[in-house]
Amino acid sequence: MKKLVGGLLLFGAFAFSSAQTITFEKTTLDYGTVKANSDGNRVFTFTNTGDKPLIISNVQPGCGCTASDWTKEPILPGKKGEIKVHYNTATVAPFKKTIDVFSNDPANGRVVLYIQGTVVAQ
């Protein structure tokens, strides 16, 4: 009986430890100082470091001045995906914006990414 209970507990620990896991190379992208109306496109790269397919369900920029696109198909274990962000560099000012990433990662279902920099006049 003790072996049966011990086996079930061990099986349960393995069942909970295997999952999809999102791991970003960077969670902050610094544009540095850029000129007004310059290229505002940047890319966040992530890897599924788990052992089940990772699905990004939504990417929500924190304001209307930022747009995004992301890998829509499931990311298999060990594979990489991308989240492309675009910041509108028309406004001359420093900026720090957030992008919320929602996935099926049980430990990190919501990850906050940041873009920052300063836009200067031409």
mmCIF file of N, CA and C in Angstrom:
data_model
loop_
_atom_site.group_PDB
_atom_site.id
_atom_site.type_symbol
_atom_site.label_atom_id
_atom_site.label_comp_id
_atom_site.label_asym_id
_atom_site.label_seq_id
_atom_site.Cartn_x
_atom_site.Cartn_y
_atom_site.Cartn_z
ATOM 1 N N MET A 1 0.820 -1.189 0.000
ATOM 2 C CA MET A 1 0.000 0.000 0.000
ATOM 3 C C MET A 1 0.866 1.256 0.000
ATOM 4 N N LYS A 2 1.952 1.246 0.811
ATOM 5 C CA LYS A 2 2.840 2.408 0.863
ATOM 6 C C LYS A 2 3.473 2.655 -0.501
ATOM 7 N N LYS A 3 3.832 1.576 -1.201
ATOM 8 C CA LYS A 3 4.438 1.723 -2.525
ATOM 9 C C LYS A 3 3.444 2.330 -3.508
ATOM 10 N N LEU A 4 2.186 1.936 -3.412
ATOM 11 C CA LEU A 4 1.150 2.473 -4.296
ATOM 12 C C LEU A 4 0.961 3.968 -4.064
ATOM 13 N N VAL A 5 0.855 4.385 -2.821
ATOM 14 C CA VAL A 5 0.683 5.809 -2.491
ATOM 15 C C VAL A 5 1.925 6.594 -2.917
ATOM 16 N N GLY A 6 3.107 6.055 -2.627
ATOM 17 C CA GLY A 6 4.357 6.716 -3.027
ATOM 18 C C GLY A 6 4.450 6.848 -4.542
ATOM 19 N N GLY A 7 4.056 5.820 -5.254
ATOM 20 C CA GLY A 7 4.070 5.859 -6.717
ATOM 21 C C GLY A 7 3.110 6.900 -7.263
ATOM 22 N N LEU A 8 1.920 6.987 -6.672
ATOM 23 C CA LEU A 8 0.950 7.991 -7.116
ATOM 24 C C LEU A 8 1.455 9.400 -6.847
ATOM 25 N N LEU A 9 2.072 9.628 -5.703
ATOM 26 C CA LEU A 9 2.629 10.945 -5.403
ATOM 27 C C LEU A 9 3.755 11.302 -6.362
ATOM 28 N N LEU A 10 4.609 10.345 -6.659
ATOM 29 C CA LEU A 10 5.703 10.573 -7.599
ATOM 30 C C LEU A 10 5.164 10.876 -8.992
ATOM 31 N N PHE A 11 4.175 10.127 -9.431
ATOM 32 C CA PHE A 11 3.545 10.362 -10.734
ATOM 33 C C PHE A 11 2.919 11.758 -10.778
ATOM 34 N N GLY A 12 2.251 12.138 -9.700
ATOM 35 C CA GLY A 12 1.632 13.466 -9.628
ATOM 36 C C GLY A 12 2.661 14.575 -9.716
ATOM 37 N N ALA A 13 3.801 14.394 -9.079
ATOM 38 C CA ALA A 13 4.866 15.407 -9.142
ATOM 39 C C ALA A 13 5.377 15.555 -10.570
ATOM 40 N N PHE A 14 5.539 14.453 -11.297
ATOM 41 C CA PHE A 14 5.994 14.535 -12.684
ATOM 42 C C PHE A 14 4.929 15.155 -13.575
ATOM 43 N N ALA A 15 3.679 14.848 -13.328
ATOM 44 C CA ALA A 15 2.597 15.393 -14.138
ATOM 45 C C ALA A 15 2.547 16.910 -14.021
ATOM 46 N N PHE A 16 2.752 17.431 -12.809
ATOM 47 C CA PHE A 16 2.711 18.875 -12.613
ATOM 48 C C PHE A 16 3.997 19.548 -13.065
ATOM 49 N N SER A 17 5.110 18.833 -13.085
ATOM 50 C CA SER A 17 6.372 19.459 -13.469
ATOM 51 C C SER A 17 6.527 19.555 -14.977
ATOM 52 N N SER A 18 5.778 18.784 -15.739
ATOM 53 C CA SER A 18 5.889 18.864 -17.191
ATOM 54 C C SER A 18 4.836 19.834 -17.708
ATOM 55 N N ALA A 19 5.309 20.848 -18.402
ATOM 56 C CA ALA A 19 4.398 21.860 -18.924
ATOM 57 C C ALA A 19 5.124 22.690 -19.972
ATOM 58 N N GLN A 20 4.385 23.553 -20.603
ATOM 59 C CA GLN A 20 4.941 24.511 -21.536
ATOM 60 C C GLN A 20 5.466 25.700 -20.727
ATOM 61 N N THR A 21 6.609 26.230 -21.127
ATOM 62 C CA THR A 21 7.228 27.317 -20.378
ATOM 63 C C THR A 21 7.751 28.369 -21.348
ATOM 64 N N ILE A 22 7.337 29.627 -21.162
ATOM 65 C CA ILE A 22 7.790 30.712 -22.023
ATOM 66 C C ILE A 22 9.007 31.379 -21.380
ATOM 67 N N THR A 23 10.092 31.499 -22.160
ATOM 68 C CA THR A 23 11.318 32.114 -21.683
ATOM 69 C C THR A 23 11.763 33.148 -22.705
ATOM 70 N N PHE A 24 11.793 34.417 -22.291
ATOM 71 C CA PHE A 24 12.197 35.503 -23.180
ATOM 72 C C PHE A 24 13.691 35.740 -23.098
ATOM 73 N N GLU A 25 14.303 36.086 -24.253
ATOM 74 C CA GLU A 25 15.711 36.478 -24.257
ATOM 75 C C GLU A 25 15.877 37.785 -23.495
ATOM 76 N N LYS A 26 14.948 38.734 -23.711
ATOM 77 C CA LYS A 26 14.918 40.013 -23.004
ATOM 78 C C LYS A 26 13.469 40.366 -22.750
ATOM 79 N N THR A 27 13.193 41.009 -21.629
ATOM 80 C CA THR A 27 11.836 41.492 -21.371
ATOM 81 C C THR A 27 11.750 43.008 -21.537
ATOM 82 N N THR A 28 12.874 43.667 -21.774
ATOM 83 C CA THR A 28 12.899 45.103 -22.049
ATOM 84 C C THR A 28 13.728 45.344 -23.298
ATOM 85 N N LEU A 29 13.162 46.090 -24.249
ATOM 86 C CA LEU A 29 13.902 46.510 -25.436
ATOM 87 C C LEU A 29 14.085 48.018 -25.356
ATOM 88 N N ASP A 30 15.331 48.447 -25.376
ATOM 89 C CA ASP A 30 15.646 49.866 -25.290
ATOM 90 C C ASP A 30 15.945 50.388 -26.693
ATOM 91 N N TYR A 31 15.105 51.285 -27.176
ATOM 92 C CA TYR A 31 15.299 51.896 -28.486
ATOM 93 C C TYR A 31 16.479 52.862 -28.474
ATOM 94 N N GLY A 32 16.864 53.309 -27.288
ATOM 95 C CA GLY A 32 17.890 54.334 -27.195
ATOM 96 C C GLY A 32 17.297 55.666 -27.628
ATOM 97 N N THR A 33 18.116 56.499 -28.272
ATOM 98 C CA THR A 33 17.644 57.779 -28.793
ATOM 99 C C THR A 33 17.420 57.620 -30.291
ATOM 100 N N VAL A 34 16.188 57.881 -30.722
ATOM 101 C CA VAL A 34 15.836 57.748 -32.138
ATOM 102 C C VAL A 34 15.234 59.059 -32.638
ATOM 103 N N LYS A 35 15.376 59.306 -33.926
ATOM 104 C CA LYS A 35 14.811 60.514 -34.520
ATOM 105 C C LYS A 35 13.320 60.335 -34.771
ATOM 106 N N ALA A 36 12.602 61.443 -34.730
ATOM 107 C CA ALA A 36 11.156 61.425 -34.974
ATOM 108 C C ALA A 36 10.872 60.802 -36.333
ATOM 109 N N ASN A 37 9.821 60.014 -36.402
ATOM 110 C CA ASN A 37 9.355 59.326 -37.605
ATOM 111 C C ASN A 37 10.344 58.284 -38.134
ATOM 112 N N SER A 38 11.241 57.803 -37.274
ATOM 113 C CA SER A 38 12.157 56.735 -37.687
ATOM 114 C C SER A 38 11.504 55.375 -37.476
ATOM 115 N N ASP A 39 12.228 54.327 -37.833
ATOM 116 C CA ASP A 39 11.714 52.964 -37.729
ATOM 117 C C ASP A 39 11.424 52.614 -36.272
ATOM 118 N N GLY A 40 10.163 52.298 -35.970
ATOM 119 C CA GLY A 40 9.768 51.946 -34.611
ATOM 120 C C GLY A 40 9.568 50.455 -34.414
ATOM 121 N N ASN A 41 10.027 49.635 -35.353
ATOM 122 C CA ASN A 41 9.825 48.186 -35.279
ATOM 123 C C ASN A 41 10.938 47.504 -34.490
ATOM 124 N N ARG A 42 10.541 46.609 -33.603
ATOM 125 C CA ARG A 42 11.480 45.800 -32.826
ATOM 126 C C ARG A 42 10.862 44.419 -32.639
ATOM 127 N N VAL A 43 11.685 43.437 -32.212
ATOM 128 C CA VAL A 43 11.214 42.060 -32.053
ATOM 129 C C VAL A 43 11.687 41.494 -30.716
ATOM 130 N N PHE A 44 10.746 40.946 -29.950
ATOM 131 C CA PHE A 44 11.059 40.147 -28.762
ATOM 132 C C PHE A 44 11.099 38.695 -29.213
ATOM 133 N N THR A 45 12.103 37.952 -28.780
ATOM 134 C CA THR A 45 12.224 36.534 -29.112
ATOM 135 C C THR A 45 12.061 35.720 -27.831
ATOM 136 N N PHE A 46 11.312 34.627 -27.947
ATOM 137 C CA PHE A 46 11.113 33.747 -26.794
ATOM 138 C C PHE A 46 11.282 32.303 -27.228
ATOM 139 N N THR A 47 11.480 31.429 -26.247
ATOM 140 C CA THR A 47 11.654 29.995 -26.484
ATOM 141 C C THR A 47 10.698 29.239 -25.585
ATOM 142 N N ASN A 48 10.129 28.156 -26.100
ATOM 143 C CA ASN A 48 9.356 27.242 -25.272
ATOM 144 C C ASN A 48 10.351 26.294 -24.624
ATOM 145 N N THR A 49 10.684 26.549 -23.366
ATOM 146 C CA THR A 49 11.648 25.707 -22.652
ATOM 147 C C THR A 49 10.969 24.562 -21.906
ATOM 148 N N GLY A 50 9.680 24.385 -22.129
ATOM 149 C CA GLY A 50 8.953 23.284 -21.505
ATOM 150 C C GLY A 50 8.930 22.068 -22.410
ATOM 151 N N ASP A 51 8.032 21.131 -22.102
ATOM 152 C CA ASP A 51 7.955 19.895 -22.888
ATOM 153 C C ASP A 51 6.580 19.673 -23.506
ATOM 154 N N LYS A 52 5.763 20.729 -23.558
ATOM 155 C CA LYS A 52 4.459 20.681 -24.217
ATOM 156 C C LYS A 52 4.330 21.917 -25.101
ATOM 157 N N PRO A 53 3.466 21.895 -26.112
ATOM 158 C CA PRO A 53 3.308 23.062 -26.988
ATOM 159 C C PRO A 53 2.845 24.311 -26.231
ATOM 160 N N LEU A 54 3.466 25.433 -26.572
ATOM 161 C CA LEU A 54 3.153 26.730 -25.973
ATOM 162 C C LEU A 54 2.273 27.516 -26.937
ATOM 163 N N ILE A 55 1.214 28.114 -26.410
ATOM 164 C CA ILE A 55 0.291 28.889 -27.240
ATOM 165 C C ILE A 55 0.189 30.301 -26.679
ATOM 166 N N ILE A 56 0.477 31.296 -27.524
ATOM 167 C CA ILE A 56 0.287 32.695 -27.157
ATOM 168 C C ILE A 56 -1.153 33.027 -27.536
ATOM 169 N N SER A 57 -1.967 33.327 -26.558
ATOM 170 C CA SER A 57 -3.384 33.577 -26.829
ATOM 171 C C SER A 57 -3.674 35.037 -27.149
ATOM 172 N N ASN A 58 -2.861 35.957 -26.597
ATOM 173 C CA ASN A 58 -3.093 37.374 -26.865
ATOM 174 C C ASN A 58 -1.849 38.169 -26.499
ATOM 175 N N VAL A 59 -1.656 39.270 -27.221
ATOM 176 C CA VAL A 59 -0.607 40.231 -26.902
ATOM 177 C C VAL A 59 -1.291 41.587 -26.886
ATOM 178 N N GLN A 60 -1.257 42.255 -25.734
ATOM 179 C CA GLN A 60 -2.012 43.498 -25.547
ATOM 180 C C GLN A 60 -1.075 44.657 -25.229
ATOM 181 N N PRO A 61 -0.839 45.558 -26.208
ATOM 182 C CA PRO A 61 -0.042 46.756 -25.917
ATOM 183 C C PRO A 61 -0.762 47.649 -24.904
ATOM 184 N N GLY A 62 0.014 48.395 -24.127
ATOM 185 C CA GLY A 62 -0.534 49.240 -23.086
ATOM 186 C C GLY A 62 -1.158 50.536 -23.576
ATOM 187 N N CYS A 63 -0.911 50.907 -24.848
ATOM 188 C CA CYS A 63 -1.499 52.151 -25.361
ATOM 189 C C CYS A 63 -1.681 52.046 -26.876
ATOM 190 N N GLY A 64 -2.367 53.008 -27.444
ATOM 191 C CA GLY A 64 -2.640 53.023 -28.880
ATOM 192 C C GLY A 64 -1.442 53.387 -29.738
ATOM 193 N N CYS A 65 -0.354 53.856 -29.116
ATOM 194 C CA CYS A 65 0.834 54.236 -29.882
ATOM 195 C C CYS A 65 1.738 53.038 -30.166
ATOM 196 N N THR A 66 1.341 51.865 -29.679
ATOM 197 C CA THR A 66 2.130 50.653 -29.851
ATOM 198 C C THR A 66 1.257 49.574 -30.487
ATOM 199 N N ALA A 67 1.792 48.905 -31.495
ATOM 200 C CA ALA A 67 1.079 47.812 -32.150
ATOM 201 C C ALA A 67 1.918 46.547 -32.024
ATOM 202 N N SER A 68 1.277 45.388 -32.215
ATOM 203 C CA SER A 68 2.019 44.133 -32.082
ATOM 204 C C SER A 68 1.478 43.062 -33.022
ATOM 205 N N ASP A 69 2.330 42.087 -33.275
ATOM 206 C CA ASP A 69 1.983 40.880 -34.019
ATOM 207 C C ASP A 69 2.805 39.764 -33.392
ATOM 208 N N TRP A 70 2.310 38.531 -33.419
ATOM 209 C CA TRP A 70 3.020 37.455 -32.750
ATOM 210 C C TRP A 70 2.811 36.140 -33.470
ATOM 211 N N THR A 71 3.639 35.167 -33.110
ATOM 212 C CA THR A 71 3.547 33.816 -33.637
ATOM 213 C C THR A 71 2.224 33.216 -33.186
ATOM 214 N N LYS A 72 1.353 32.894 -34.137
ATOM 215 C CA LYS A 72 -0.002 32.418 -33.805
ATOM 216 C C LYS A 72 -0.072 30.898 -33.627
ATOM 217 N N GLU A 73 0.765 30.156 -34.327
ATOM 218 C CA GLU A 73 0.694 28.695 -34.218
ATOM 219 C C GLU A 73 1.403 28.240 -32.939
ATOM 220 N N PRO A 74 1.046 27.066 -32.427
ATOM 221 C CA PRO A 74 1.699 26.561 -31.215
ATOM 222 C C PRO A 74 3.210 26.440 -31.411
ATOM 223 N N ILE A 75 3.953 26.794 -30.383
ATOM 224 C CA ILE A 75 5.408 26.702 -30.419
ATOM 225 C C ILE A 75 5.778 25.400 -29.720
ATOM 226 N N LEU A 76 6.400 24.524 -30.461
ATOM 227 C CA LEU A 76 6.766 23.216 -29.926
ATOM 228 C C LEU A 76 7.921 23.340 -28.934
ATOM 229 N N PRO A 77 8.087 22.357 -28.054
ATOM 230 C CA PRO A 77 9.187 22.397 -27.083
ATOM 231 C C PRO A 77 10.534 22.610 -27.768
ATOM 232 N N GLY A 78 11.318 23.548 -27.228
ATOM 233 C CA GLY A 78 12.640 23.845 -27.771
ATOM 234 C C GLY A 78 12.645 24.830 -28.931
ATOM 235 N N LYS A 79 11.484 25.174 -29.447
ATOM 236 C CA LYS A 79 11.396 26.083 -30.599
ATOM 237 C C LYS A 79 11.212 27.523 -30.141
ATOM 238 N N LYS A 80 11.486 28.449 -31.072
ATOM 239 C CA LYS A 80 11.395 29.879 -30.789
ATOM 240 C C LYS A 80 10.172 30.496 -31.449
ATOM 241 N N GLY A 81 9.731 31.616 -30.890
ATOM 242 C CA GLY A 81 8.663 32.410 -31.454
ATOM 243 C C GLY A 81 9.036 33.881 -31.353
ATOM 244 N N GLU A 82 8.237 34.733 -31.989
ATOM 245 C CA GLU A 82 8.520 36.160 -31.984
ATOM 246 C C GLU A 82 7.285 36.975 -31.662
ATOM 247 N N ILE A 83 7.519 38.099 -31.006
ATOM 248 C CA ILE A 83 6.490 39.114 -30.820
ATOM 249 C C ILE A 83 7.061 40.390 -31.427
ATOM 250 N N LYS A 84 6.439 40.831 -32.508
ATOM 251 C CA LYS A 84 6.884 42.038 -33.200
ATOM 252 C C LYS A 84 6.107 43.220 -32.635
ATOM 253 N N VAL A 85 6.826 44.268 -32.271
ATOM 254 C CA VAL A 85 6.180 45.467 -31.746
ATOM 255 C C VAL A 85 6.556 46.657 -32.618
ATOM 256 N N HIS A 86 5.641 47.595 -32.684
ATOM 257 C CA HIS A 86 5.880 48.835 -33.421
ATOM 258 C C HIS A 86 5.483 50.001 -32.532
ATOM 259 N N TYR A 87 6.430 50.911 -32.319
ATOM 260 C CA TYR A 87 6.137 52.123 -31.570
ATOM 261 C C TYR A 87 6.072 53.277 -32.558
ATOM 262 N N ASN A 88 5.044 54.099 -32.452
ATOM 263 C CA ASN A 88 4.881 55.256 -33.321
ATOM 264 C C ASN A 88 5.846 56.348 -32.867
ATOM 265 N N THR A 89 6.888 56.590 -33.634
ATOM 266 C CA THR A 89 7.936 57.537 -33.262
ATOM 267 C C THR A 89 7.638 58.968 -33.712
ATOM 268 N N ALA A 90 6.383 59.292 -33.958
ATOM 269 C CA ALA A 90 6.029 60.645 -34.407
ATOM 270 C C ALA A 90 6.081 61.668 -33.269
ATOM 271 N N THR A 91 5.881 61.241 -32.035
ATOM 272 C CA THR A 91 5.851 62.162 -30.899
ATOM 273 C C THR A 91 7.243 62.289 -30.290
ATOM 274 N N VAL A 92 7.744 63.527 -30.211
ATOM 275 C CA VAL A 92 9.063 63.795 -29.643
ATOM 276 C C VAL A 92 8.931 63.809 -28.116
ATOM 277 N N ALA A 93 9.503 62.795 -27.474
ATOM 278 C CA ALA A 93 9.427 62.663 -26.015
ATOM 279 C C ALA A 93 10.062 61.342 -25.598
ATOM 280 N N PRO A 94 10.452 61.227 -24.323
ATOM 281 C CA PRO A 94 10.857 59.916 -23.810
ATOM 282 C C PRO A 94 9.611 59.029 -23.691
ATOM 283 N N PHE A 95 9.814 57.724 -23.764
ATOM 284 C CA PHE A 95 8.682 56.810 -23.620
ATOM 285 C C PHE A 95 9.105 55.538 -22.901
ATOM 286 N N LYS A 96 8.147 54.945 -22.210
ATOM 287 C CA LYS A 96 8.284 53.608 -21.618
ATOM 288 C C LYS A 96 6.891 53.005 -21.655
ATOM 289 N N LYS A 97 6.727 51.962 -22.449
ATOM 290 C CA LYS A 97 5.423 51.345 -22.673
ATOM 291 C C LYS A 97 5.473 49.872 -22.308
ATOM 292 N N THR A 98 4.301 49.335 -21.994
ATOM 293 C CA THR A 98 4.194 47.926 -21.645
ATOM 294 C C THR A 98 3.447 47.157 -22.731
ATOM 295 N N ILE A 99 3.753 45.881 -22.815
ATOM 296 C CA ILE A 99 3.041 44.947 -23.683
ATOM 297 C C ILE A 99 2.772 43.701 -22.838
ATOM 298 N N ASP A 100 1.508 43.348 -22.644
ATOM 299 C CA ASP A 100 1.140 42.157 -21.888
ATOM 300 C C ASP A 100 1.039 40.970 -22.839
ATOM 301 N N VAL A 101 1.689 39.872 -22.468
ATOM 302 C CA VAL A 101 1.680 38.644 -23.262
ATOM 303 C C VAL A 101 0.962 37.569 -22.460
ATOM 304 N N PHE A 102 -0.077 36.986 -23.063
ATOM 305 C CA PHE A 102 -0.868 35.953 -22.404
ATOM 306 C C PHE A 102 -0.633 34.613 -23.111
ATOM 307 N N SER A 103 -0.329 33.581 -22.321
ATOM 308 C CA SER A 103 -0.056 32.261 -22.896
ATOM 309 C C SER A 103 -0.631 31.166 -21.998
ATOM 310 N N ASN A 104 -0.440 29.931 -22.437
ATOM 311 C CA ASN A 104 -0.897 28.786 -21.649
ATOM 312 C C ASN A 104 0.189 28.269 -20.702
ATOM 313 N N ASP A 105 1.219 29.051 -20.433
ATOM 314 C CA ASP A 105 2.241 28.694 -19.451
ATOM 315 C C ASP A 105 1.591 28.747 -18.065
ATOM 316 N N PRO A 106 1.519 27.628 -17.359
ATOM 317 C CA PRO A 106 0.819 27.630 -16.070
ATOM 318 C C PRO A 106 1.491 28.491 -14.998
ATOM 319 N N ALA A 107 2.793 28.690 -15.088
ATOM 320 C CA ALA A 107 3.491 29.493 -14.084
ATOM 321 C C ALA A 107 3.569 30.972 -14.467
ATOM 322 N N ASN A 108 3.600 31.256 -15.757
ATOM 323 C CA ASN A 108 3.724 32.634 -16.244
ATOM 324 C C ASN A 108 2.683 32.896 -17.320
ATOM 325 N N GLY A 109 1.428 32.784 -16.962
ATOM 326 C CA GLY A 109 0.340 32.987 -17.922
ATOM 327 C C GLY A 109 0.268 34.397 -18.472
ATOM 328 N N ARG A 110 0.826 35.358 -17.718
ATOM 329 C CA ARG A 110 0.902 36.754 -18.164
ATOM 330 C C ARG A 110 2.315 37.250 -17.909
ATOM 331 N N VAL A 111 2.969 37.696 -18.980
ATOM 332 C CA VAL A 111 4.307 38.270 -18.883
ATOM 333 C C VAL A 111 4.217 39.712 -19.387
ATOM 334 N N VAL A 112 4.852 40.635 -18.673
ATOM 335 C CA VAL A 112 4.862 42.034 -19.087
ATOM 336 C C VAL A 112 6.209 42.343 -19.735
ATOM 337 N N LEU A 113 6.141 42.828 -20.980
ATOM 338 C CA LEU A 113 7.329 43.266 -21.704
ATOM 339 C C LEU A 113 7.354 44.788 -21.715
ATOM 340 N N TYR A 114 8.539 45.362 -21.889
ATOM 341 C CA TYR A 114 8.683 46.812 -21.895
ATOM 342 C C TYR A 114 9.469 47.268 -23.119
ATOM 343 N N ILE A 115 9.046 48.395 -23.691
ATOM 344 C CA ILE A 115 9.853 49.106 -24.682
ATOM 345 C C ILE A 115 10.078 50.504 -24.127
ATOM 346 N N GLN A 116 11.271 51.038 -24.372
ATOM 347 C CA GLN A 116 11.582 52.355 -23.851
ATOM 348 C C GLN A 116 12.588 53.037 -24.761
ATOM 349 N N GLY A 117 12.646 54.336 -24.641
ATOM 350 C CA GLY A 117 13.601 55.112 -25.418
ATOM 351 C C GLY A 117 13.243 56.580 -25.391
ATOM 352 N N THR A 118 13.913 57.336 -26.241
ATOM 353 C CA THR A 118 13.648 58.764 -26.360
ATOM 354 C C THR A 118 13.580 59.125 -27.835
ATOM 355 N N VAL A 119 12.508 59.797 -28.215
ATOM 356 C CA VAL A 119 12.355 60.285 -29.585
ATOM 357 C C VAL A 119 12.739 61.752 -29.584
ATOM 358 N N VAL A 120 13.669 62.112 -30.478
ATOM 359 C CA VAL A 120 14.140 63.504 -30.586
ATOM 360 C C VAL A 120 13.757 64.064 -31.955
ATOM 361 N N ALA A 121 13.710 65.393 -32.045
ATOM 362 C CA ALA A 121 13.381 66.048 -33.317
ATOM 363 C C ALA A 121 14.452 65.744 -34.355
ATOM 364 N N GLN A 122 14.077 65.819 -35.606
ATOM 365 C CA GLN A 122 15.025 65.494 -36.699
ATOM 366 C C GLN A 122 16.125 66.468 -36.799
#
